[in-house]
Short mmCIF file of C-alpha atoms and ligand atoms in Angstrom, two decimals:
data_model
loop_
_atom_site.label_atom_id
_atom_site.label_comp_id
_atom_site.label_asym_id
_atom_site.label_seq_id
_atom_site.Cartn_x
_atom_site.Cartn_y
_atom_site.Cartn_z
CA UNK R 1 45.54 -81.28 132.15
CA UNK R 2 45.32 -82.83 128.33
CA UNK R 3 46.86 -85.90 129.34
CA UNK R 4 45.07 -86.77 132.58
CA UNK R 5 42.03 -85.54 130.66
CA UNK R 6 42.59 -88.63 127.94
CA UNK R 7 43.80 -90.91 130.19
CA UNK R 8 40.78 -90.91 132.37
CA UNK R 9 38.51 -91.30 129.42
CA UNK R 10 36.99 -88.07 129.70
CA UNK R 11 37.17 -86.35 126.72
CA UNK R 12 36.24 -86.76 122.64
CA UNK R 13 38.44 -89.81 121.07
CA UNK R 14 40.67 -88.17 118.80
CA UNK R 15 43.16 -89.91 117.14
CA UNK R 16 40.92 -91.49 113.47
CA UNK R 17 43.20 -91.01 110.57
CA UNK R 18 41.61 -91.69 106.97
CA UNK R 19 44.13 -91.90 104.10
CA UNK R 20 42.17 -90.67 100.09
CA UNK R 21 44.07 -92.59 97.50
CA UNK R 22 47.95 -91.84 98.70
CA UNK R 23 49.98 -92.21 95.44
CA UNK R 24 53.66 -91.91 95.68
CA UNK R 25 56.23 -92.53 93.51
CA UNK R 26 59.98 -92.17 93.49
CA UNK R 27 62.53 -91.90 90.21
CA UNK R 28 60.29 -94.18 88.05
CA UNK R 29 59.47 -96.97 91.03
CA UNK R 30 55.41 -96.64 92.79
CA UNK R 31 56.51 -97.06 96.00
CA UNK R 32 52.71 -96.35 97.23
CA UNK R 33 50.07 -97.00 95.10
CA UNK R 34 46.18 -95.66 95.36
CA UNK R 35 46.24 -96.32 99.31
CA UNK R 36 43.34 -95.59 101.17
CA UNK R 37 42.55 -96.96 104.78
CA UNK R 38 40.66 -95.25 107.42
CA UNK R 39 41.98 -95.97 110.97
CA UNK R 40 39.24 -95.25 114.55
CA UNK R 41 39.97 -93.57 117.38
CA UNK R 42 42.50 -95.83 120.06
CA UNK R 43 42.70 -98.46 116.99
CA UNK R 44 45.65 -100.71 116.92
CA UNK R 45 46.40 -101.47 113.22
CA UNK R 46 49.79 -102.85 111.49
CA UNK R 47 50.75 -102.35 107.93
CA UNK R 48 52.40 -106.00 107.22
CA UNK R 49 54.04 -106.69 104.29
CA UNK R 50 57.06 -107.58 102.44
CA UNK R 51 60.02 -105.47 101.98
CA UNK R 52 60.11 -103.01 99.74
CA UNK R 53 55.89 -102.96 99.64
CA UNK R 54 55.79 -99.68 100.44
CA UNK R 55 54.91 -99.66 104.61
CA UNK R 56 57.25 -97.24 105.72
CA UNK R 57 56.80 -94.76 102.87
CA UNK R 58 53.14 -94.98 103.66
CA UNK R 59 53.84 -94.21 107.57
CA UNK R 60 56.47 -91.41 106.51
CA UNK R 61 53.13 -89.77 104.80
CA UNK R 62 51.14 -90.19 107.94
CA UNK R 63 53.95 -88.53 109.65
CA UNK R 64 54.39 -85.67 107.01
CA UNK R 65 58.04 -86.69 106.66
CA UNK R 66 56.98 -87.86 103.22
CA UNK R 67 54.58 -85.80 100.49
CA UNK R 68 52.56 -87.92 98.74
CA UNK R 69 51.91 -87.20 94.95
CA UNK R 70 48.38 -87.36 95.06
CA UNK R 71 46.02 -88.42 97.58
CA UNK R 72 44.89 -86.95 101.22
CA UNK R 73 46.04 -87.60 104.59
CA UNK R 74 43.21 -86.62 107.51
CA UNK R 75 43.65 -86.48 110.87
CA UNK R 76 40.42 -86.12 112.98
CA UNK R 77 38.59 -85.07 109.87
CA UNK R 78 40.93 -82.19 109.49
CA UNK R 79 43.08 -82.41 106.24
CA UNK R 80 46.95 -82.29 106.84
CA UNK R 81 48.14 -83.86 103.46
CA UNK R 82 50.60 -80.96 103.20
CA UNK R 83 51.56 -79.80 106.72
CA UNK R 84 54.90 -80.28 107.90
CA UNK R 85 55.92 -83.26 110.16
CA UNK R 86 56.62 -80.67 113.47
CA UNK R 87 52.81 -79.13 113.14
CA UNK R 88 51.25 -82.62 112.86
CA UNK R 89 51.84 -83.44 116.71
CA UNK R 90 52.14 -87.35 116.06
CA UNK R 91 54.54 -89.55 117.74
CA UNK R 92 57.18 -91.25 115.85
CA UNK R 93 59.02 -94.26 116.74
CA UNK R 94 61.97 -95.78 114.80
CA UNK R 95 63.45 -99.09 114.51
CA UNK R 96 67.17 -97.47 115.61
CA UNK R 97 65.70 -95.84 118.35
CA UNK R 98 66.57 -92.04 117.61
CA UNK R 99 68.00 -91.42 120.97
CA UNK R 100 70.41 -88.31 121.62
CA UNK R 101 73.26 -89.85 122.76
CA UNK R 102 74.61 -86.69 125.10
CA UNK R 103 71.23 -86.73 126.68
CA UNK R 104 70.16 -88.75 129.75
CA UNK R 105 67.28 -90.72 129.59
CA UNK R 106 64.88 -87.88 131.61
CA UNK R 107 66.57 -85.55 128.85
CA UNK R 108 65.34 -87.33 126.07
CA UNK R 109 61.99 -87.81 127.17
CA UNK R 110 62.19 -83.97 128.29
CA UNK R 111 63.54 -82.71 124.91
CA UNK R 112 60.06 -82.75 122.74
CA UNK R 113 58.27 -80.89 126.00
CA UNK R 114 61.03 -78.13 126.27
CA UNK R 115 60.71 -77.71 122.59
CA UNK R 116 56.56 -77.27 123.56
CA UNK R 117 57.76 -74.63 125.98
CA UNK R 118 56.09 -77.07 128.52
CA UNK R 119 56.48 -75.14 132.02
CA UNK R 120 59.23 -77.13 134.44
CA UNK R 121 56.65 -78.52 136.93
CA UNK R 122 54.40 -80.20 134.59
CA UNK R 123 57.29 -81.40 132.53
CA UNK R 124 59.18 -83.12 135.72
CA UNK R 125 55.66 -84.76 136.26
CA UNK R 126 54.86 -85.97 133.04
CA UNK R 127 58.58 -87.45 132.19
CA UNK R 128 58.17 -89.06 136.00
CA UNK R 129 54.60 -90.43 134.06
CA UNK R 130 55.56 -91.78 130.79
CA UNK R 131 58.79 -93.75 132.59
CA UNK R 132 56.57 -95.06 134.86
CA UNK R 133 54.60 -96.30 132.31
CA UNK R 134 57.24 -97.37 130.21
CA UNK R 135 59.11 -99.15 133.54
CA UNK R 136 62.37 -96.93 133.26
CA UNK R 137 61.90 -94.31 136.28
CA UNK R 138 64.64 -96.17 138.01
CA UNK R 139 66.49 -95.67 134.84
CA UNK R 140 66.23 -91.72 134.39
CA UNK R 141 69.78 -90.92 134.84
CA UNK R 142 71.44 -93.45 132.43
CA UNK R 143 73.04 -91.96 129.17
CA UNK R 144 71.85 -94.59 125.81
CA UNK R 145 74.99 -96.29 125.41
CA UNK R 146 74.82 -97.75 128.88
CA UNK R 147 71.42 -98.90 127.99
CA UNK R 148 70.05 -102.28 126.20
CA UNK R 149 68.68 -102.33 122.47
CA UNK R 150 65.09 -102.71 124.43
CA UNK R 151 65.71 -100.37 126.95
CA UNK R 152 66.72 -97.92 124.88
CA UNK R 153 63.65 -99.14 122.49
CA UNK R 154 61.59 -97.88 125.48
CA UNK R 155 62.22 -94.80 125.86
CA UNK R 156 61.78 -94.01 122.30
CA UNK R 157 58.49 -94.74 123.04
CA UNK R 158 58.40 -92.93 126.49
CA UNK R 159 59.54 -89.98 124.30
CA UNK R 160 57.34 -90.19 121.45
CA UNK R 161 54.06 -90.37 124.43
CA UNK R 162 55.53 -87.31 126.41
CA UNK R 163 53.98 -84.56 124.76
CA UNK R 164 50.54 -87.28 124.64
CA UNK R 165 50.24 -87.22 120.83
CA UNK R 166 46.48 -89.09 119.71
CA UNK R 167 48.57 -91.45 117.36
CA UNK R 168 51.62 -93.36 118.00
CA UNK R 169 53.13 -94.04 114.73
CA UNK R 170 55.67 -97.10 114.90
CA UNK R 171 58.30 -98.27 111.98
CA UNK R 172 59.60 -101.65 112.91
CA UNK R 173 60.76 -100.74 116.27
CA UNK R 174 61.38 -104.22 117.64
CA UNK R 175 63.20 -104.89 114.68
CA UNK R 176 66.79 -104.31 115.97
CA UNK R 177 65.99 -107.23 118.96
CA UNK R 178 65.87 -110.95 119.56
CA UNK R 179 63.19 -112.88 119.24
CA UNK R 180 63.25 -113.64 123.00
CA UNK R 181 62.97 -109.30 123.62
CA UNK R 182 60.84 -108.88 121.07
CA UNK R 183 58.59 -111.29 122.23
CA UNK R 184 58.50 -109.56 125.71
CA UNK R 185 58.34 -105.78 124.36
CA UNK R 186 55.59 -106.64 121.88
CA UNK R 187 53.07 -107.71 125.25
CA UNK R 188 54.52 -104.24 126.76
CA UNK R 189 53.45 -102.58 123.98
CA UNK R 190 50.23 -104.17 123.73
CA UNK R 191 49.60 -103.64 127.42
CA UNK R 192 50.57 -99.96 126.96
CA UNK R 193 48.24 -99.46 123.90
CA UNK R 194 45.40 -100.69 126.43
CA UNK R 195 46.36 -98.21 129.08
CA UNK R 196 46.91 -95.24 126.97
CA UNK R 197 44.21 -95.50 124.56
CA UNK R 198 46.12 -94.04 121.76
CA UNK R 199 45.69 -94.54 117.94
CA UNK R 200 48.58 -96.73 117.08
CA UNK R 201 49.96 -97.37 113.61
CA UNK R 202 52.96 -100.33 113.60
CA UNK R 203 54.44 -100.76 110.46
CA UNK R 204 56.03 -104.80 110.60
CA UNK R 205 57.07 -107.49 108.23
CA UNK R 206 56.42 -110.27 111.03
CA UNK R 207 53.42 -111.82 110.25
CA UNK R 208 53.53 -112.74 113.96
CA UNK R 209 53.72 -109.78 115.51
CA UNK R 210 50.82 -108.39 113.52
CA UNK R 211 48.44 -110.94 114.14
CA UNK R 212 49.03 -110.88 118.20
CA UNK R 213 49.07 -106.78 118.31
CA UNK R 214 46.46 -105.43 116.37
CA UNK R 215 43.31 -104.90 116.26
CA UNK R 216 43.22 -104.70 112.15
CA UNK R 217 46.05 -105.84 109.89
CA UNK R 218 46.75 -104.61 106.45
CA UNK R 219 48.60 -106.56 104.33
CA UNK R 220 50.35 -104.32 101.57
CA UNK R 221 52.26 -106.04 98.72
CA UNK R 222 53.99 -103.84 96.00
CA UNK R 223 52.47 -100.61 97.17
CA UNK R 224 49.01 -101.89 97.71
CA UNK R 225 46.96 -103.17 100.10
CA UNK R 226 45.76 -106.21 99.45
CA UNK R 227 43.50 -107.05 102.38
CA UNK R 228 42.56 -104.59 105.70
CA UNK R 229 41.04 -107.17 108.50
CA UNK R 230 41.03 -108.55 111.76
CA UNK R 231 44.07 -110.96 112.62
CA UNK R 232 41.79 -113.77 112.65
CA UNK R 233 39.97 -112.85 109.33
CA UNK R 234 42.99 -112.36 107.22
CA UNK R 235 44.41 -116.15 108.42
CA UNK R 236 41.03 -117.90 108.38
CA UNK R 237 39.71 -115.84 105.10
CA UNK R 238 42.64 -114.54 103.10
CA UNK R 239 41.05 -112.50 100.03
CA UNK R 240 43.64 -114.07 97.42
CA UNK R 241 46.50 -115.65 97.00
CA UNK R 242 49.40 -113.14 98.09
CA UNK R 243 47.41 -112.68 101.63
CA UNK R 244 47.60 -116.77 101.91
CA UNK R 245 50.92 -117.42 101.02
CA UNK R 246 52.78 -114.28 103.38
CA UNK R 247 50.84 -115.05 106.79
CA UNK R 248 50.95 -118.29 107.32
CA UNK R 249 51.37 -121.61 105.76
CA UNK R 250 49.40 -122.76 103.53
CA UNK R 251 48.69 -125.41 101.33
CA UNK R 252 46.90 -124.43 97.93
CA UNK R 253 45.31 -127.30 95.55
CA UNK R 254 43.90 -126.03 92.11
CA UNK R 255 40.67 -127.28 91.88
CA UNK R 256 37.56 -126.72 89.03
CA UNK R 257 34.45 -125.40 90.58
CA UNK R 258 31.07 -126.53 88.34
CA UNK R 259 27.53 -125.98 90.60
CA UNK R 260 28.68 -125.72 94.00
CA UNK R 261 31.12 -129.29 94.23
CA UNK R 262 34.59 -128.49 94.51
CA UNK R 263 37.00 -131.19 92.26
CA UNK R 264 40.60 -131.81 93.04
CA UNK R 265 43.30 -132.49 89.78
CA UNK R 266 42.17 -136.26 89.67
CA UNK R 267 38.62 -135.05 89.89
CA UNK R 268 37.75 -135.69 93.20
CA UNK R 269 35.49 -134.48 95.04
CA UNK R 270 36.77 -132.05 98.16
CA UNK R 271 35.01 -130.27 101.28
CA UNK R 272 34.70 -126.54 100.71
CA UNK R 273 32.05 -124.01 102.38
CA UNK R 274 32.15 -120.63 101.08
CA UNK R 275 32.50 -121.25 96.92
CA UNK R 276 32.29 -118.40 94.48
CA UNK R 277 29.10 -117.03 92.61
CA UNK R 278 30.92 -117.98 89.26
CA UNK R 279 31.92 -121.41 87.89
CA UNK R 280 35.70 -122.02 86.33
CA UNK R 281 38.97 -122.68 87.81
CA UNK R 282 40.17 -122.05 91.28
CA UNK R 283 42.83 -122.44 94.24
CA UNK R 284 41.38 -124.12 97.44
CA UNK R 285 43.87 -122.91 100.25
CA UNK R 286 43.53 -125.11 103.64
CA UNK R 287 46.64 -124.44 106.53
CA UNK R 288 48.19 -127.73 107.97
CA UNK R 289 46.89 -127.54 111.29
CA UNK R 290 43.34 -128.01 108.93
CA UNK R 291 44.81 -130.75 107.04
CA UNK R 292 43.81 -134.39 108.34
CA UNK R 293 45.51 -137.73 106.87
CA UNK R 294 43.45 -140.91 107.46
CA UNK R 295 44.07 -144.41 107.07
CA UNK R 296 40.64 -145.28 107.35
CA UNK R 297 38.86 -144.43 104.11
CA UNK R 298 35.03 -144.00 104.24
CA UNK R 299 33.64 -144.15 100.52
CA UNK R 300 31.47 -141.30 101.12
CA UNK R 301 34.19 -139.00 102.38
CA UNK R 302 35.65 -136.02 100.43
CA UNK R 303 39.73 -135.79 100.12
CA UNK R 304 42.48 -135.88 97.63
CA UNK R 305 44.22 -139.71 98.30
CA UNK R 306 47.39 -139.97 98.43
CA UNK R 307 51.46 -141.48 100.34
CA UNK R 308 52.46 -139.70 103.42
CA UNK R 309 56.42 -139.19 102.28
CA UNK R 310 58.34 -137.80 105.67
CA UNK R 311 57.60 -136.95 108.94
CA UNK R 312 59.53 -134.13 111.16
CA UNK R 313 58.65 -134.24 114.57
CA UNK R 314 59.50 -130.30 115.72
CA UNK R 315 58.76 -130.73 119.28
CA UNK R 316 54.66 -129.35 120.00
CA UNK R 317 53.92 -131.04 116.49
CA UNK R 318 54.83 -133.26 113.93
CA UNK R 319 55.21 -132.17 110.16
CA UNK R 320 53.68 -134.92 107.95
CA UNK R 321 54.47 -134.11 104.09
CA UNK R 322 52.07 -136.08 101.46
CA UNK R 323 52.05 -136.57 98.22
CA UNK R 324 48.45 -137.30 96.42
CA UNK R 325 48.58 -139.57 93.57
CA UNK R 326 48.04 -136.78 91.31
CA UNK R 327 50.87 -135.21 92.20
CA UNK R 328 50.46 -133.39 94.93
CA UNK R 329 53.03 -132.13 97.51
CA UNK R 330 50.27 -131.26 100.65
CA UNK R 331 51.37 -130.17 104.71
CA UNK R 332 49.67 -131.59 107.51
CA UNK R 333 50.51 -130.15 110.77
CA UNK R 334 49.68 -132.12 114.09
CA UNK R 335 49.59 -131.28 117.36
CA UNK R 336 52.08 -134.19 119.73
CA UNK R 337 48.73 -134.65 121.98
CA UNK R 338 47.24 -137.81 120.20
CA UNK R 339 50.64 -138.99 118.28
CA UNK R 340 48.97 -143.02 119.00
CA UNK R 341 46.69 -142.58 115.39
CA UNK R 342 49.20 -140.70 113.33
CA UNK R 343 49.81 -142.49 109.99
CA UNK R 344 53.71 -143.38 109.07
CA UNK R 345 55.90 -142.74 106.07
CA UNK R 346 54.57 -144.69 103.29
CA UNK R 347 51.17 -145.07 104.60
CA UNK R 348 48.35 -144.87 102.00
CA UNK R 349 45.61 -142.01 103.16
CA UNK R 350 42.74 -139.43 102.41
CA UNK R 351 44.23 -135.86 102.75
CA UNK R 352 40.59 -133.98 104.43
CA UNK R 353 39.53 -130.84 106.01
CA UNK R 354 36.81 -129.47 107.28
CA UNK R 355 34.56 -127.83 104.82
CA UNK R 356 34.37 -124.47 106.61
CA UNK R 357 38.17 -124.87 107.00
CA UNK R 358 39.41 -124.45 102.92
CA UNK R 359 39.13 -120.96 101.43
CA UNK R 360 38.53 -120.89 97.16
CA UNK R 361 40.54 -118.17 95.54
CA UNK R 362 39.91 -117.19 92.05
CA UNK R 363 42.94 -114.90 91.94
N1 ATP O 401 64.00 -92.28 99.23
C1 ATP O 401 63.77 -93.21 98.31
N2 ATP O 401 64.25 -93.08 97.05
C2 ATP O 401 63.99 -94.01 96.10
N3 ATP O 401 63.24 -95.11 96.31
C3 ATP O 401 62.73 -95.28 97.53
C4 ATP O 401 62.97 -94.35 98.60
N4 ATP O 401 62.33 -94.81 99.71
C5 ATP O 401 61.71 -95.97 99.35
N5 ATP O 401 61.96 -96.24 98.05
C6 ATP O 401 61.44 -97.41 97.30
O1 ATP O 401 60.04 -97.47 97.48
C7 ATP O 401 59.61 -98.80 97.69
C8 ATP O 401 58.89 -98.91 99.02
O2 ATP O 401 59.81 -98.67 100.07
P1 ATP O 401 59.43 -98.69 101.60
O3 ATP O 401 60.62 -98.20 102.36
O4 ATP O 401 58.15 -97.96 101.80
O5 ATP O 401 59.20 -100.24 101.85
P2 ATP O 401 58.95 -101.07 103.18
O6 ATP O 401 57.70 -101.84 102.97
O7 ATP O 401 59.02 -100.16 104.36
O8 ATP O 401 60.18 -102.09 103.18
P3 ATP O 401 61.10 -102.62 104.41
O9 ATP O 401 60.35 -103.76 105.04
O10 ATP O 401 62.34 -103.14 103.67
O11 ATP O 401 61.40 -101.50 105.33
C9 ATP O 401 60.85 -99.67 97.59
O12 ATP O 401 60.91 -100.18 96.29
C10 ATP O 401 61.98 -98.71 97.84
O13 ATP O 401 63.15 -99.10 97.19
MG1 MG O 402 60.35 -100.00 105.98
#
């Protein structure tokens, strides 16, 4: 049996999609533009970005719901660019679910089997499967509308892993829920990607939610991407300034790079590890939680000086905002563990960070 077969680890990963300069454009707008990504076997990866950058129009290609212009879509090697969505044998989730509403729960998760020609005994057993694994089978009988958004979010996914398709394609489909569900469903999912092993492809705009799933996030920003990574990589070493600014805070300070030392706007010197090959201007980027303010000022020290101007305490951590006295409006973000040597509004200090903490950007 296929799925027992994959589920027991047994037989070749399939499941790697590569995607050959996807180009797609719609009455005058590039909604995609020169794409290309290759995605592993049982990878997790999310497509972050804005709205608008062109995430779900790249999934809709994946799918085959969309033709590209130009470009290729593979799938195990095997070229699919132009085969329709019904012979691709990927499962789609949505973020409205996509239930039929005349159709009980077992039905729904049936439907995509029958349409298979799956024979009844191995269809009862595999719907009994997937709603285990999804935590509905005491559910089976319900119709949708007497179902939660989440619930109902569930077995859109029991229904898209029925027929045990090697990639899981997924279009915002927390996005309907509150925080509080989505927060929950996310780990479910996450859990479930562990169990089932499948390729899975989540299209999101919360940065969030991107970092904690996946294994690699691209971040796509008017029909590009801009940076393919792992979660930590694309925080801790965003490749320019778009990346910085949409996950995560961040706190940019232009800066002149001559010979390997970094100088701030009054022409201070400031702490910075990886520098680039070529001299000129630059943006140092440093998050809050990075950002130290000290009273006590050692001469040898690196940091732009500076007034702290307000304080927000926001319950975990307080928000200090500074101002340098070049004009500077800086974040520092502290944790509420050692609150006894924070400075206070209108306290002169040295704005620091670790030097393996800043990132230079030349773009
Ligand atoms: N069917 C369509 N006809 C015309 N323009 C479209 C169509 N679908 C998408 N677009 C345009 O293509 C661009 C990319 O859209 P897409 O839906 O891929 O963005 P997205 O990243 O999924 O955004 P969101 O987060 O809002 O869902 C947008 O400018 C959008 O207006
Ligand atoms: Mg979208």
């Amino acid at each position: 049996m296929l799925m027992k077969a994959r589920a027991s680890g047994t037989d070749v990963k399939t499941g790697g999609i590569a995607l050959h300069n996807l180009r797609k454009r719609y009455a005058g707008a590039v909604a995609v533009d020169d794409v290309s990504l290759s995605i592993s076997p049982g990878e997790f990866i999310s497509l972050l970005g804005p709205s608008g950058s062109g995430k779900t129009t790249t999934l809709m290609m994946i799918a085959g719901f969309e033709m590209p212009d130009s470009g290729q879509v593979l799938l195990d090697d095997k070229e699919i660019t132009r085969l329709p969505a019904h012979r691709r044998e990927l499962g789609v989730i949505f973020q409205n679910y996509a239930l039929f509403p005349h159709m009980t729960v077992a039905e729904n998760v049936a439907y995509p089997l029958r349409m298979r020609r799956v024979g009844k005994a191995e269809l009862e057993l595999r719907v009994r499967r997937v709603l285990e694994q999804v935590h509905l089978d005491s559910l089976a009988s319900r119709y949708p509308h007497q179902m939660s958004g989440g619930q109902q979010q569930r077995v859109a996914i029991a229904r898209a892993l029925a027929f045990d398709p090697p990639v899981l394609l997924l279009d915002e489909p927390l996005g309907a829920l509150d925080k509080k569900l989505r927060h929950h469903l996310r780990n479910e999912i996450k859990t479930l990607h562990k169990q089932v092993g499948k390729t899975m492809i989540y299209v999101t705009h919360d940065q969030d939610e991107a970092l904690a799933m996946s294994d690699r996030v691209a971040v796509m920003h008017e029909g590009r991407i801009r940076q393919v990574s792992a979660p930590q990589d694309i925080y801790r070493r965003p490749a320019d300034l778009f990346v910085a600014g949409f996950v995560g805070e961040v706190n940019l300070i232009p800066v002149k790079f001559t010979s390997g030392v970094v100088q701030g706007p009054a022409g201070e010197r400031l702490p910075a590890a990886h520098c680039p090959a070529v001299d000129g201007d630059a943006t140092l980027c440093v998050r809050p939680e990075h950002l130290r303010l000290e009273r006590a000022i050692s001469p040898n020290s690196g940091g732009v000086r500076g007034r702290v101007t307000d304080m927000m305490f926001v319950g975990d951590a307080t928000i200090l905002e500074f101002r340098s006295d070049s004009g500077l409006q800086l974040t520092s973000k502290v944790l509420n563990i050692s609150a006894d040597c924070m400075p206070g509004i209108g306290d002169a200090c040295v704005a620091s960070w670790a030097a393996n903490d800043a990132t230079i950007l030349t773009q």
